[in-house]
Short mmCIF file of C-alpha atoms in Angstrom, two decimals:
data_model
loop_
_atom_site.label_atom_id
_atom_site.label_comp_id
_atom_site.label_asym_id
_atom_site.label_seq_id
_atom_site.Cartn_x
_atom_site.Cartn_y
_atom_site.Cartn_z
CA MET A 270 73.43 115.67 87.32
CA PRO A 271 76.73 114.60 85.75
CA THR A 272 78.93 112.05 87.37
CA SER A 273 82.42 113.15 88.31
CA PRO A 274 84.95 111.63 85.86
CA THR A 275 87.33 110.88 88.71
CA ALA A 276 84.71 109.12 90.86
CA ARG A 277 85.58 105.51 91.61
CA PRO A 278 82.65 103.13 91.01
CA THR A 279 81.40 101.03 93.89
CA PRO A 280 82.35 97.36 93.40
CA PRO A 281 79.28 95.10 93.22
CA THR A 282 80.56 93.10 96.20
CA VAL A 283 80.78 96.13 98.51
CA TRP A 284 78.14 97.50 100.88
CA PRO A 285 78.95 100.99 102.28
CA ALA A 286 77.16 102.91 105.02
CA ARG A 287 77.86 105.85 107.29
CA GLY A 288 75.89 107.10 110.28
CA ARG A 289 76.06 108.77 113.65
CA HIS A 290 75.61 107.44 117.16
CA ILE A 291 74.11 110.21 119.28
CA GLY A 292 73.97 108.42 122.63
CA PRO A 293 76.62 107.64 125.23
CA ASP A 294 78.93 104.59 125.42
CA ALA A 295 79.02 103.78 121.72
CA GLU A 296 82.04 101.50 122.14
CA ASP A 297 80.35 99.52 124.91
CA VAL A 298 77.25 99.09 122.77
CA LEU A 299 79.38 97.71 119.94
CA ARG A 300 81.28 95.29 122.18
CA ARG A 301 78.13 94.02 123.85
CA THR A 302 76.28 93.54 120.56
CA LEU A 303 79.17 91.76 118.86
CA ARG A 304 79.59 89.42 121.83
CA GLN A 305 75.91 88.53 121.82
CA LEU A 306 75.89 87.89 118.07
CA LYS A 307 78.93 85.62 118.30
CA ASP A 308 77.47 83.68 121.19
CA SER A 309 74.28 83.16 119.21
CA GLN A 310 76.36 82.17 116.13
CA VAL A 311 74.95 84.96 113.99
CA ILE A 312 78.52 86.00 113.22
CA ASP A 313 81.55 83.72 113.08
CA ASP A 314 83.94 86.01 114.92
CA PHE A 315 84.79 89.62 115.69
CA LEU A 316 87.79 91.61 116.79
CA GLU A 317 88.43 95.02 118.27
CA VAL A 318 91.62 96.09 116.53
CA PRO A 319 94.16 97.34 119.06
CA ASP A 320 95.77 100.69 118.48
CA PRO A 321 99.51 99.99 118.11
CA GLY A 322 100.53 103.50 119.08
CA GLY A 323 97.76 104.23 121.53
CA GLU A 324 97.24 107.65 119.97
CA SER A 325 94.61 107.00 117.30
CA PRO A 326 91.28 108.67 118.15
CA GLU A 327 89.45 106.11 116.01
CA ARG A 328 88.22 102.74 117.27
CA VAL A 329 88.05 99.91 114.73
CA PHE A 330 85.92 96.76 114.94
CA GLU A 331 86.01 93.84 112.51
CA ALA A 332 83.49 91.06 112.05
CA ARG A 333 82.91 88.20 109.68
CA TRP A 334 79.87 86.07 108.97
CA ARG A 335 78.37 83.91 106.26
CA VAL A 336 75.33 84.46 104.06
CA ALA A 337 73.63 82.00 101.73
CA ASP A 338 75.39 79.26 103.74
CA ASP A 339 78.83 79.53 102.15
CA VAL A 340 79.43 83.16 101.12
CA THR A 341 81.76 84.92 103.55
CA VAL A 342 81.27 88.59 104.38
CA ARG A 343 83.98 90.69 106.00
CA ALA A 344 83.07 94.03 107.51
CA ARG A 345 84.99 96.84 109.16
CA LEU A 346 83.42 99.56 111.32
CA ALA A 347 85.44 102.64 112.26
CA LEU A 348 84.11 104.76 115.14
CA ALA A 349 85.31 108.36 115.06
CA PRO A 350 85.76 110.48 118.21
CA ASP A 351 82.94 112.66 119.44
CA GLN A 352 83.08 116.06 117.73
CA GLY A 353 79.84 117.27 119.25
CA GLY A 354 76.50 115.83 118.26
CA GLY A 355 77.54 112.21 118.55
CA ARG A 356 80.18 109.84 117.16
CA GLU A 357 80.27 109.19 113.43
CA TRP A 358 80.71 105.61 112.25
CA THR A 359 81.74 104.26 108.84
CA LEU A 360 80.93 100.70 107.84
CA LEU A 361 82.31 98.86 104.79
CA ALA A 362 81.31 95.26 104.12
CA GLU A 363 82.56 93.10 101.26
CA ALA A 364 81.29 89.69 100.20
CA GLU A 365 82.89 86.99 98.11
CA GLN A 366 80.11 87.39 95.55
CA PRO A 367 78.10 90.36 94.23
CA TRP A 368 75.90 91.74 96.96
CA ASP A 369 72.35 90.43 97.15
CA PRO A 370 69.80 92.95 98.54
CA ALA A 371 68.06 90.06 100.30
CA TRP A 372 71.09 89.47 102.54
CA PRO A 373 70.92 90.90 106.07
CA SER A 374 72.05 94.46 106.56
CA PRO A 375 75.65 94.58 107.85
CA VAL A 376 74.53 97.26 110.30
CA THR A 377 72.64 94.60 112.26
CA ARG A 378 75.93 92.70 112.69
CA PHE A 379 77.40 95.54 114.75
CA TRP A 380 74.53 97.55 116.21
CA PRO A 381 71.28 96.42 117.85
CA GLU A 382 68.13 96.50 115.73
CA TYR A 383 67.08 99.83 117.23
CA GLY A 384 69.16 102.35 119.09
CA ASP A 385 71.01 105.64 119.03
CA TRP A 386 73.17 104.61 116.07
CA ASP A 387 70.56 105.03 113.28
CA HIS A 388 71.16 108.64 112.25
CA ASP A 389 72.42 109.97 108.94
CA ALA A 390 75.91 111.39 109.27
CA VAL A 391 75.19 114.39 107.00
CA THR A 392 71.73 115.53 108.08
CA GLY A 393 71.50 113.84 111.48
CA LEU A 394 68.07 112.43 110.51
CA SER A 395 66.82 108.95 111.32
CA LEU A 396 67.58 105.99 109.05
CA SER A 397 64.58 103.96 110.17
CA ARG A 398 61.80 106.48 110.87
CA ILE A 399 59.94 109.24 109.05
CA ASN A 400 61.62 112.65 109.14
CA ALA A 401 59.20 115.54 108.80
CA LEU A 402 60.65 118.60 107.10
CA PRO A 403 61.02 121.67 109.34
CA GLU A 404 58.44 124.47 109.17
CA ASP A 405 60.88 127.25 108.40
CA ASP A 406 61.54 127.64 104.67
CA LYS A 407 65.27 128.29 105.15
CA ASP A 408 65.61 125.15 107.22
CA VAL A 409 63.78 123.17 104.53
CA ARG A 410 66.21 124.39 101.88
CA ARG A 411 69.20 123.62 104.10
CA VAL A 412 68.03 120.08 104.88
CA LEU A 413 67.25 119.22 101.26
CA ARG A 414 70.46 120.79 100.02
CA ASP A 415 72.47 118.63 102.43
CA ALA A 416 70.38 115.58 101.54
CA GLY A 417 70.91 116.09 97.81
CA ARG A 418 74.67 116.32 98.25
CA GLY A 419 74.99 113.22 100.38
CA GLY A 420 76.33 110.06 98.78
CA TRP A 421 76.23 107.51 101.58
CA CYS A 422 72.44 107.25 101.93
CA VAL A 423 69.49 107.25 99.55
CA HIS A 424 67.29 110.29 100.23
CA VAL A 425 63.60 110.14 99.31
CA VAL A 426 61.19 113.09 99.48
CA VAL A 427 57.51 112.21 99.92
CA HIS A 428 54.79 114.85 99.73
CA GLU A 429 51.57 114.35 101.65
CA ALA A 430 48.61 115.45 99.56
CA MET A 431 46.60 115.74 102.77
CA THR A 432 47.18 115.30 106.45
CA THR A 433 47.57 111.59 107.17
CA ASP A 434 46.43 109.45 110.07
CA GLU A 435 48.41 106.76 111.85
CA ARG A 436 48.22 104.44 108.86
CA GLY A 437 49.98 107.01 106.72
CA GLN A 438 52.81 107.38 109.22
CA LEU A 439 54.33 104.00 108.52
CA PRO A 440 57.97 104.45 107.37
CA LEU A 441 59.11 103.35 103.94
CA ALA A 442 61.92 101.25 105.44
CA ARG A 443 59.55 98.51 106.58
CA TRP A 444 58.89 97.50 102.93
CA LEU A 445 62.46 97.70 101.68
CA SER A 446 64.82 94.75 101.30
CA PRO A 447 67.02 94.05 104.36
CA SER A 448 70.15 95.54 102.80
CA LEU A 449 68.38 98.83 102.03
CA ARG A 450 66.61 99.46 105.33
CA HIS A 451 69.52 101.26 106.93
CA ARG A 452 70.61 103.23 103.89
CA VAL A 453 67.44 105.22 103.14
CA VAL A 454 66.41 108.55 104.66
CA GLU A 455 62.72 109.38 104.21
CA HIS A 456 61.75 113.07 104.18
CA ARG A 457 58.07 113.97 104.58
CA ALA A 458 56.72 117.26 103.29
CA ALA A 459 53.45 118.64 104.66
CA PRO A 460 50.66 119.52 102.19
CA HIS A 461 51.53 123.25 102.21
CA GLN A 462 55.29 122.70 101.62
CA VAL A 463 55.23 121.46 98.05
CA ARG A 464 56.25 124.84 96.61
CA VAL A 465 59.22 125.46 98.90
CA VAL A 466 60.35 121.85 98.47
CA ASN A 467 60.42 122.08 94.69
CA TRP A 468 62.17 125.45 94.88
CA ALA A 469 64.91 123.80 96.96
CA LEU A 470 65.18 120.82 94.59
CA ARG A 471 65.78 122.91 91.48
CA GLU A 472 69.56 122.72 91.82
CA PHE A 473 69.28 118.92 91.54
CA ASP A 474 66.97 119.04 88.50
CA ALA A 475 64.36 117.15 90.50
CA GLU A 476 60.74 117.86 91.43
CA VAL A 477 58.28 116.12 93.70
CA PRO A 478 54.70 115.82 92.35
CA ARG A 479 51.83 116.79 94.59
CA GLY A 480 51.00 113.68 96.56
CA GLY A 481 53.98 111.84 95.04
CA ALA A 482 57.67 111.23 95.73
CA VAL A 483 61.11 111.54 94.16
CA VAL A 484 64.48 109.87 94.81
CA LEU A 485 67.29 112.43 95.01
CA PRO A 486 70.43 111.79 92.92
CA GLY A 487 73.10 112.51 95.53
CA THR A 488 76.56 113.82 94.69
CA PRO A 489 78.06 112.58 92.51
CA ALA A 490 75.00 111.27 90.71
CA PRO A 491 74.98 107.60 89.65
CA SER A 492 75.45 106.70 86.04
CA GLY A 493 72.11 106.58 84.22
CA TYR A 494 70.18 108.73 86.67
CA ASP A 495 67.18 110.57 85.25
CA ALA A 496 64.83 112.31 87.66
CA GLU A 497 61.78 111.24 85.61
CA ASP A 498 62.70 107.59 86.03
CA PHE A 499 62.79 107.95 89.80
CA THR A 500 59.71 110.11 90.25
CA VAL A 501 56.49 108.54 91.55
CA ARG A 502 53.35 110.47 90.66
CA THR A 503 51.13 109.09 93.40
CA VAL A 504 51.92 107.56 96.78
CA PHE A 505 48.97 106.24 98.76
CA LEU A 506 49.70 106.83 102.42
CA ASP A 507 46.96 104.55 103.71
CA GLY A 508 49.05 101.83 105.30
CA SER A 509 49.38 99.77 102.14
CA GLU A 510 52.72 99.00 100.54
CA PRO A 511 53.85 101.82 98.21
CA VAL A 512 54.82 99.44 95.43
CA ASP A 513 55.93 102.05 92.89
CA LEU A 514 58.04 103.93 95.41
CA VAL A 515 59.71 100.73 96.66
CA ALA A 516 60.47 99.80 93.04
CA ALA A 517 61.97 103.25 92.35
CA VAL A 518 64.24 103.07 95.41
CA THR A 519 65.30 99.53 94.52
CA ARG A 520 66.15 100.53 90.94
CA PHE A 521 68.13 103.51 92.17
CA ALA A 522 70.13 101.35 94.60
CA ALA A 523 70.93 98.92 91.76
CA LEU A 524 72.55 101.64 89.64
CA SER A 525 76.32 101.77 89.29
CA ARG A 526 77.01 104.41 91.91
CA PRO A 527 80.34 106.10 92.63
CA LEU A 528 81.97 105.50 95.98
CA PRO A 529 81.01 108.27 98.41
CA ASP A 530 83.62 110.62 99.78
CA GLY A 531 85.86 108.73 102.17
CA ALA A 532 84.62 105.30 101.11
CA GLY A 533 87.71 104.62 98.99
CA GLU A 534 90.00 104.95 102.01
CA ALA A 535 87.68 102.78 104.09
CA LEU A 536 87.65 100.09 101.40
CA THR A 537 91.44 100.13 101.18
CA ALA A 538 91.66 99.72 104.95
CA LEU A 539 89.20 96.81 104.82
CA ARG A 540 91.29 94.99 102.20
CA ASP A 541 94.83 95.85 103.25
CA ASP A 542 94.61 96.23 107.04
CA TRP A 543 92.43 93.23 107.84
CA HIS A 544 93.32 91.48 111.11
CA LEU A 545 90.56 88.93 111.72
CA LEU A 546 92.11 85.97 109.88
CA THR A 547 91.36 82.28 109.95
CA LEU A 548 94.18 79.73 110.19
CA GLU A 549 93.98 79.09 106.45
CA GLU A 550 94.14 82.83 105.71
CA GLU A 551 97.12 83.27 108.04
CA LEU A 552 98.92 80.40 106.30
CA ALA A 553 98.15 81.86 102.88
CA ARG A 554 99.37 85.28 103.99
CA GLU A 555 102.64 83.85 105.31
CA ARG A 556 103.18 81.91 102.08
CA LYS A 557 102.59 85.06 100.10
CA ARG A 558 105.04 86.93 102.29
CA VAL A 559 107.69 84.20 101.86
CA ALA A 560 107.21 84.29 98.10
CA MET A 561 107.59 88.06 98.12
CA TYR A 562 110.82 87.82 100.14
CA ALA A 563 112.13 85.12 97.77
CA GLU A 564 111.47 87.35 94.77
CA ALA A 565 113.23 90.25 96.48
CA LEU A 566 116.23 88.05 97.36
CA GLU A 567 116.43 86.76 93.79
CA ALA A 568 116.38 90.30 92.46
CA MET A 569 119.14 91.31 94.90
CA THR A 570 121.25 88.30 93.87
CA ALA A 571 120.86 89.10 90.18
CA SER A 572 121.81 92.70 90.86
CA ARG A 573 124.89 91.58 92.80
CA ASP A 574 126.00 89.30 89.94
CA LEU A 575 125.60 92.09 87.44
CA TYR A 576 127.63 94.41 89.64
CA ARG A 577 130.40 91.82 90.02
CA GLU A 578 130.54 91.23 86.26
CA ALA A 579 130.69 94.97 85.59
CA THR A 580 133.52 95.32 88.12
CA GLU A 581 135.53 92.54 86.51
CA ARG A 582 135.13 94.11 83.08
CA ALA A 583 136.26 97.44 84.46
CA HIS A 584 139.41 95.85 85.98
CA GLU A 585 140.18 94.12 82.69
CA ALA A 586 139.84 97.39 80.78
CA LEU A 587 142.10 99.16 83.30
CA ALA A 588 144.80 96.46 83.01
CA ALA A 589 144.71 96.64 79.22
CA TYR A 590 145.08 100.39 79.37
CA ARG A 591 148.11 100.14 81.65
CA GLU A 592 149.82 97.61 79.34
CA SER A 593 149.31 99.81 76.31
CA ALA A 594 150.66 102.82 78.22
CA GLU A 595 153.88 100.95 79.17
CA ALA A 596 154.45 99.78 75.57
CA ALA A 597 154.11 103.30 74.13
CA PRO A 598 157.40 105.46 73.73
CA ALA A 599 158.20 107.84 76.51
CA ALA A 600 156.87 111.30 75.95
CA GLN A 601 159.42 114.07 75.30
CA PRO A 602 159.74 116.73 77.95
CA PRO A 603 157.78 119.86 77.20
CA SER A 604 159.67 122.86 75.74
CA GLY A 605 158.92 126.47 75.15
CA LYS A 606 158.63 125.96 71.40
CA PRO A 607 155.43 124.63 69.96
CA ALA A 608 155.50 120.99 69.00
CA VAL A 609 156.15 120.20 65.33
CA SER A 610 154.36 117.35 63.68
CA PRO A 611 156.42 114.63 61.86
CA PHE A 612 154.88 115.71 58.55
CA GLN A 613 156.18 119.22 59.00
CA GLN A 614 159.67 117.92 59.87
CA LEU A 615 159.74 115.72 56.73
CA ALA A 616 158.62 118.63 54.54
CA ARG A 617 161.45 120.84 55.87
CA THR A 618 164.07 118.11 55.27
CA LEU A 619 162.95 117.68 51.67
CA GLU A 620 163.17 121.42 51.13
CA ARG A 621 166.77 121.43 52.34
CA PHE A 622 167.78 118.60 50.01
CA LYS A 623 165.99 120.18 47.07
CA GLY A 624 167.57 123.65 47.37
CA GLY A 625 171.01 122.67 48.77
CA PRO A 626 173.42 123.74 45.80
CA LYS A 627 171.75 127.10 45.41
CA ALA A 628 172.10 127.75 49.07
CA SER A 629 175.87 126.85 48.97
CA SER A 630 176.64 129.13 45.94
CA ARG A 631 175.36 132.24 47.57
CA PRO A 632 178.20 132.51 50.13
CA ALA A 633 180.88 132.03 47.36
CA ALA A 634 179.50 134.83 45.23
CA THR A 635 179.50 137.00 48.23
CA ASP A 636 183.15 136.19 49.03
CA HIS A 637 184.25 136.97 45.44
CA GLY A 638 182.47 140.26 45.51
CA GLU A 639 184.11 141.19 48.74
CA GLU A 640 187.57 140.19 47.40
CA SER A 641 187.07 142.29 44.28
CA ALA A 642 186.13 145.19 46.35
CA GLU A 643 189.30 144.92 48.43
CA GLY A 644 191.56 144.63 45.29
CA ALA A 645 191.79 146.95 42.29
CA PRO A 646 188.66 148.83 41.46
CA SER A 647 186.64 147.65 38.54
CA THR A 648 187.18 149.77 35.38
CA GLY A 649 183.96 148.83 33.70
CA PRO A 650 180.98 146.65 33.87
CA SER A 651 181.58 142.98 33.95
CA THR A 652 180.60 141.06 30.84
CA GLY A 653 178.55 137.99 30.92
CA THR A 654 181.45 135.96 29.46
CA GLU A 655 183.83 136.87 32.16
CA LEU A 656 181.39 136.24 34.90
CA GLY A 657 180.00 133.07 33.47
CA SER A 658 183.25 131.48 32.15
CA GLU A 659 184.75 128.50 33.92
CA PRO A 660 188.48 128.32 34.83
CA GLY A 661 189.28 125.87 32.03
CA ALA A 662 187.75 128.04 29.32
CA GLU A 663 190.87 130.31 28.96
CA ARG A 664 193.19 127.35 28.57
CA ARG A 665 191.12 125.94 25.76
CA GLY A 666 191.10 129.33 24.05
CA SER A 667 194.89 129.85 24.25
CA ASP A 668 195.62 126.38 23.08
CA GLY A 669 193.48 126.93 20.10
CA ALA A 670 195.23 130.21 19.28
#
């Protein structure tokens, strides 16, 4: 089955688990177990995170312990309210180094070894015992469909080739590494159920051999999953260790698996909302906070200086504009006529100077014509000589005669 492209891979340092507590007083069981483990120095410390508003339906418990002598593990368990059928719990643990399957299961640092807590949140089946498939075919398909879509636990389907005795009823969990014992759900199919089981597993491209077993991929499937690689042809249910099946489950758990639905939010809460701090961690957190405030103050100071400089430049520009406005000539009052540009005024003046004599001769000709009209009437057409002669022309002619 393809892996969702948006699925976030599980960090190698993280151990996720989800289950359901079906009994009463889940909070009291957690408090009592954590107190006993701290008194016996199994864990370093624990804390029940107070609800600041008093309205959150979820109860949160934090614990820290060490593995391999010096590797610190921090874990956060969130207990949801009862919605009918028990209270669902979500557990995220993170170590300072990549998780080693040989380390103790974080579940045993919150819950007792056995109790009402060890049920799968999706199917409601046990995490530590064998779960026989129901007799009704529809119920078989429903259980396997839910199991194949779960991402928090590893679901294994084992088919019994024949009816087993007490030796064949030993659960698989007893042979698994400590960190896997509370993350595996074992389904057992009776000899006559092999056909209905394989019919239900078709949508996951998986098939259980007769007398064998198969590890279901979950949703989304881990990178590199191939049903053939996680199919065991024969499982001897005679009380001996099923070596091949244990190896298949271990290989599947080692694959790079996407974070299950809801695990991303739980991991963010573990990292960002952690309250159980040591003195060194509190000091480091306060130093980080002081450094953050110093950076913010420096940024604010730089922003203030830039604003002040921009304001001064704006005042300087405004003063320069006012000085240039005072030095400029006063604007003429507006008139009804359209404004004339200086170029147009110069062109008109030149035209007047250029055509001045012609313009002054026109009124004289007009006056002479009017005077002639008022005097004696003209007896004939005027000759060009008479019209064009100057006053001194007649005197020169008579003197010459």
